[in-house]
Each structure stands twice: as C-alpha cells, then as structure tokens.
Amino acid sequence: ERLRILELTTLAERRSRGDLIEVYKASQGLSQLAGVFNFSRSGVNLVCKPGKSKVSKINRIRRNFLNDRVMSFWNKLPIEVKTALNLNVFKSNLEMFKGRTKALGIYGSGNFWDISDEILNRIESGSYLENKMRHNSFLKDNPFVARKRFININ
C-alpha cells in the first residue's frame, strides 16, 4: 500500500523496464546484446525461434533467458514506442504509454507495470501473511533451521 501511495515501483517492474530499454538498444545496434534477441522481419517484434541443434536444456535456457522474459512485454508496446528516434525518446514514450493506459483504467493487460500490481496483491493477501506468520513461528520453534539458513530470529 505504501508503494501505491508514494507511486513507487517494485524491483520486478524496474527490472522489466530495464529489459525493455536493453531490447530497444539492441534493436538500434547500441548494445552488445544485439545477437541475443530474435527480431521479426519487420525488425520491430521479438519472435521465438526454436533451436535447431540438440543443445542441452540448460544452455538453451541460459541463451534465451532474457529474450523469453521480455518478449511478451516488448510485443505489447505500440509501434511509436518501439520505433523512437533515440533512447531518451523511447523512455519518455514508454512512460507516456504507461500513463495513458493507466489513465484509461486498463489493468491486467500483461504490460510490464502489471507485475507490480500482481506482486503487491500477492503480498497483501491473507494467505501470504498467514504463511509468513507460520514460517516465523516455525523458525522460532526450530532455531537450528534458522541458523542453518543464516536467518536471525532475535
């Protein structure tokens, strides 16, 4: 609730915004990550290309981690945001798009700022608080487990 009142974002939202900035830089050739992302023929949308070689699953996940994490957010951005003239224009267009969408009351559309709402709803739900209280009481009853996990229970 404090984050909403102060209009601050969660770490997850800031990370997603940073990922989108990296994708923009890669699309403009400004980043060393340019080879990580698979862009469509139009050069605007991210696409998922299936692996052609029999690489181990761990290497495939490591190679496509950022691409998979940011693809849905990038593809939901409007074309005027993706094709900004420079990085500062991209950032301001991204914030304007976020502001317009929130002003229209469009929530739950899968945009990068919906991550904060989802996380805050999970934290504020009763089941989370109950589980946290149960976990804390377990650690107080079993201090050896807390010490093993380097948790200070004092």
Tab-separated table of C-alpha atoms in Angstrom:
chain	number	residue	atom	x	y	z
A	1	GLU	CA	0.000	0.000	0.000
A	2	ARG	CA	2.901	2.360	0.741
A	3	LEU	CA	4.326	1.821	-2.749
A	4	ARG	CA	0.995	2.758	-4.313
A	5	ILE	CA	0.610	5.856	-2.147
A	6	LEU	CA	4.128	7.050	-2.952
A	7	GLU	CA	3.730	5.976	-6.610
A	8	LEU	CA	6.900	3.868	-6.433
A	9	THR	CA	7.516	0.756	-8.469
A	10	THR	CA	8.636	-2.684	-7.384
A	11	LEU	CA	12.002	-4.149	-8.230
A	12	ALA	CA	10.340	-6.525	-10.702
A	13	GLU	CA	8.792	-3.637	-12.620
A	14	ARG	CA	12.080	-1.730	-12.720
A	15	ARG	CA	13.851	-4.846	-13.998
A	16	SER	CA	11.254	-5.294	-16.742
A	17	ARG	CA	11.585	-1.648	-17.747
A	18	GLY	CA	15.366	-2.080	-17.873
A	19	ASP	CA	14.927	-5.180	-20.037
A	20	LEU	CA	12.760	-3.196	-22.465
A	21	ILE	CA	15.431	-0.498	-22.635
A	22	GLU	CA	18.046	-3.160	-23.448
A	23	VAL	CA	15.828	-4.562	-26.218
A	24	TYR	CA	15.446	-1.076	-27.683
A	25	LYS	CA	19.223	-0.571	-27.573
A	26	ALA	CA	19.732	-3.941	-29.256
A	27	SER	CA	17.193	-3.107	-31.960
A	28	GLN	CA	19.077	0.122	-32.695
A	29	GLY	CA	22.507	-1.541	-32.608
A	30	LEU	CA	23.534	0.348	-29.450
A	31	SER	CA	24.069	-2.725	-27.266
A	32	GLN	CA	26.386	-5.711	-27.184
A	33	LEU	CA	23.271	-7.879	-26.706
A	34	ALA	CA	22.149	-7.361	-30.304
A	35	GLY	CA	22.684	-11.042	-31.161
A	36	VAL	CA	20.658	-12.266	-28.181
A	37	PHE	CA	17.280	-11.090	-29.491
A	38	ASN	CA	15.439	-12.560	-32.456
A	39	PHE	CA	13.530	-9.818	-34.255
A	40	SER	CA	10.815	-10.399	-36.840
A	41	ARG	CA	11.303	-9.474	-40.498
A	42	SER	CA	9.875	-6.030	-39.827
A	43	GLY	CA	12.574	-5.560	-37.186
A	44	VAL	CA	10.016	-4.435	-34.604
A	45	ASN	CA	8.609	-7.504	-32.803
A	46	LEU	CA	10.524	-10.177	-30.968
A	47	VAL	CA	9.978	-13.738	-32.132
A	48	CYS	CA	10.829	-17.096	-30.679
A	49	LYS	CA	12.906	-19.280	-32.961
A	50	PRO	CA	13.098	-22.942	-31.995
A	51	GLY	CA	16.564	-24.337	-31.506
A	52	LYS	CA	17.889	-26.282	-34.486
A	53	SER	CA	20.668	-28.123	-32.715
A	54	LYS	CA	20.458	-30.541	-29.832
A	55	VAL	CA	21.886	-28.207	-27.234
A	56	SER	CA	21.326	-29.114	-23.621
A	57	LYS	CA	18.283	-27.600	-21.960
A	58	ILE	CA	20.406	-25.582	-19.522
A	59	ASN	CA	22.393	-23.911	-22.311
A	60	ARG	CA	19.189	-23.167	-24.230
A	61	ILE	CA	17.569	-21.598	-21.171
A	62	ARG	CA	20.690	-19.560	-20.423
A	63	ARG	CA	20.904	-18.326	-24.020
A	64	ASN	CA	17.188	-17.402	-24.320
A	65	PHE	CA	16.512	-16.255	-20.756
A	66	LEU	CA	16.355	-12.516	-21.403
A	67	ASN	CA	14.600	-13.000	-24.732
A	68	ASP	CA	11.862	-15.134	-23.147
A	69	ARG	CA	11.486	-12.826	-20.155
A	70	VAL	CA	10.966	-9.658	-22.199
A	71	MET	CA	9.270	-10.897	-25.397
A	72	SER	CA	5.642	-10.572	-24.295
A	73	PHE	CA	6.188	-7.091	-22.853
A	74	TRP	CA	8.014	-5.819	-25.947
A	75	ASN	CA	5.440	-7.140	-28.390
A	76	LYS	CA	2.610	-5.389	-26.496
A	77	LEU	CA	4.206	-1.970	-26.885
A	78	PRO	CA	2.744	0.278	-29.589
A	79	ILE	CA	4.796	0.868	-32.736
A	80	GLU	CA	5.511	4.527	-31.889
A	81	VAL	CA	7.260	3.440	-28.692
A	82	LYS	CA	9.352	0.745	-30.394
A	83	THR	CA	10.473	2.993	-33.253
A	84	ALA	CA	11.555	6.008	-31.188
A	85	LEU	CA	14.329	8.160	-32.625
A	86	ASN	CA	16.684	7.787	-29.679
A	87	LEU	CA	16.889	6.259	-26.218
A	88	ASN	CA	15.535	9.259	-24.321
A	89	VAL	CA	12.535	9.492	-26.645
A	90	PHE	CA	11.965	5.754	-26.137
A	91	LYS	CA	11.988	6.168	-22.340
A	92	SER	CA	9.586	9.122	-22.430
A	93	ASN	CA	7.276	7.315	-24.900
A	94	LEU	CA	7.312	4.266	-22.640
A	95	GLU	CA	6.294	6.354	-19.629
A	96	MET	CA	3.606	8.177	-21.643
A	97	PHE	CA	2.196	4.841	-22.834
A	98	LYS	CA	2.136	3.595	-19.249
A	99	GLY	CA	0.426	6.783	-18.079
A	100	ARG	CA	-2.187	6.712	-20.873
A	101	THR	CA	-3.018	3.078	-20.247
A	102	LYS	CA	-3.347	3.566	-16.501
A	103	ALA	CA	-5.439	6.724	-17.027
A	104	LEU	CA	-7.830	4.714	-19.207
A	105	GLY	CA	-8.105	2.143	-16.424
A	106	ILE	CA	-6.688	-0.722	-18.475
A	107	TYR	CA	-5.254	-3.181	-15.964
A	108	GLY	CA	-4.299	-6.816	-16.308
A	109	SER	CA	-3.399	-6.476	-19.978
A	110	GLY	CA	0.003	-8.103	-19.467
A	111	ASN	CA	2.115	-4.958	-19.704
A	112	PHE	CA	5.319	-4.627	-17.720
A	113	TRP	CA	3.799	-2.441	-14.979
A	114	ASP	CA	1.154	-5.085	-14.188
A	115	ILE	CA	3.945	-7.052	-12.496
A	116	SER	CA	3.937	-4.625	-9.550
A	117	ASP	CA	0.189	-4.958	-9.060
A	118	GLU	CA	0.416	-8.746	-9.161
A	119	ILE	CA	3.243	-8.860	-6.628
A	120	LEU	CA	1.569	-6.371	-4.291
A	121	ASN	CA	-1.716	-8.289	-4.451
A	122	ARG	CA	0.095	-11.495	-3.513
A	123	ILE	CA	1.853	-9.849	-0.590
A	124	GLU	CA	-1.275	-8.171	0.751
A	125	SER	CA	-3.434	-11.283	0.526
A	126	GLY	CA	-4.332	-13.038	3.766
A	127	SER	CA	-2.789	-16.357	2.780
A	128	TYR	CA	0.639	-14.760	2.321
A	129	LEU	CA	0.523	-13.158	5.745
A	130	GLU	CA	-0.683	-16.389	7.341
A	131	ASN	CA	2.116	-18.359	5.697
A	132	LYS	CA	4.660	-15.782	6.803
A	133	MET	CA	3.449	-15.954	10.415
A	134	ARG	CA	3.509	-19.759	10.310
A	135	HIS	CA	7.027	-19.719	8.853
A	136	ASN	CA	8.255	-17.271	11.518
A	137	SER	CA	6.797	-19.355	14.331
A	138	PHE	CA	8.411	-22.484	12.841
A	139	LEU	CA	11.784	-20.733	12.811
A	140	LYS	CA	11.344	-19.641	16.437
A	141	ASP	CA	10.487	-23.226	17.436
A	142	ASN	CA	13.423	-24.607	15.419
A	143	PRO	CA	16.362	-22.215	15.829
A	144	PHE	CA	18.807	-24.705	14.319
A	145	VAL	CA	16.956	-24.422	10.987
A	146	ALA	CA	17.134	-20.628	11.181
A	147	ARG	CA	20.870	-20.751	11.895
A	148	LYS	CA	21.427	-23.165	9.025
A	149	ARG	CA	19.662	-20.732	6.663
A	150	PHE	CA	21.501	-17.753	8.179
A	151	ILE	CA	18.252	-16.192	9.440
A	152	ASN	CA	18.414	-14.044	12.560
A	153	ILE	CA	15.351	-14.769	14.713
A	154	ASN	CA	16.229	-12.485	17.661
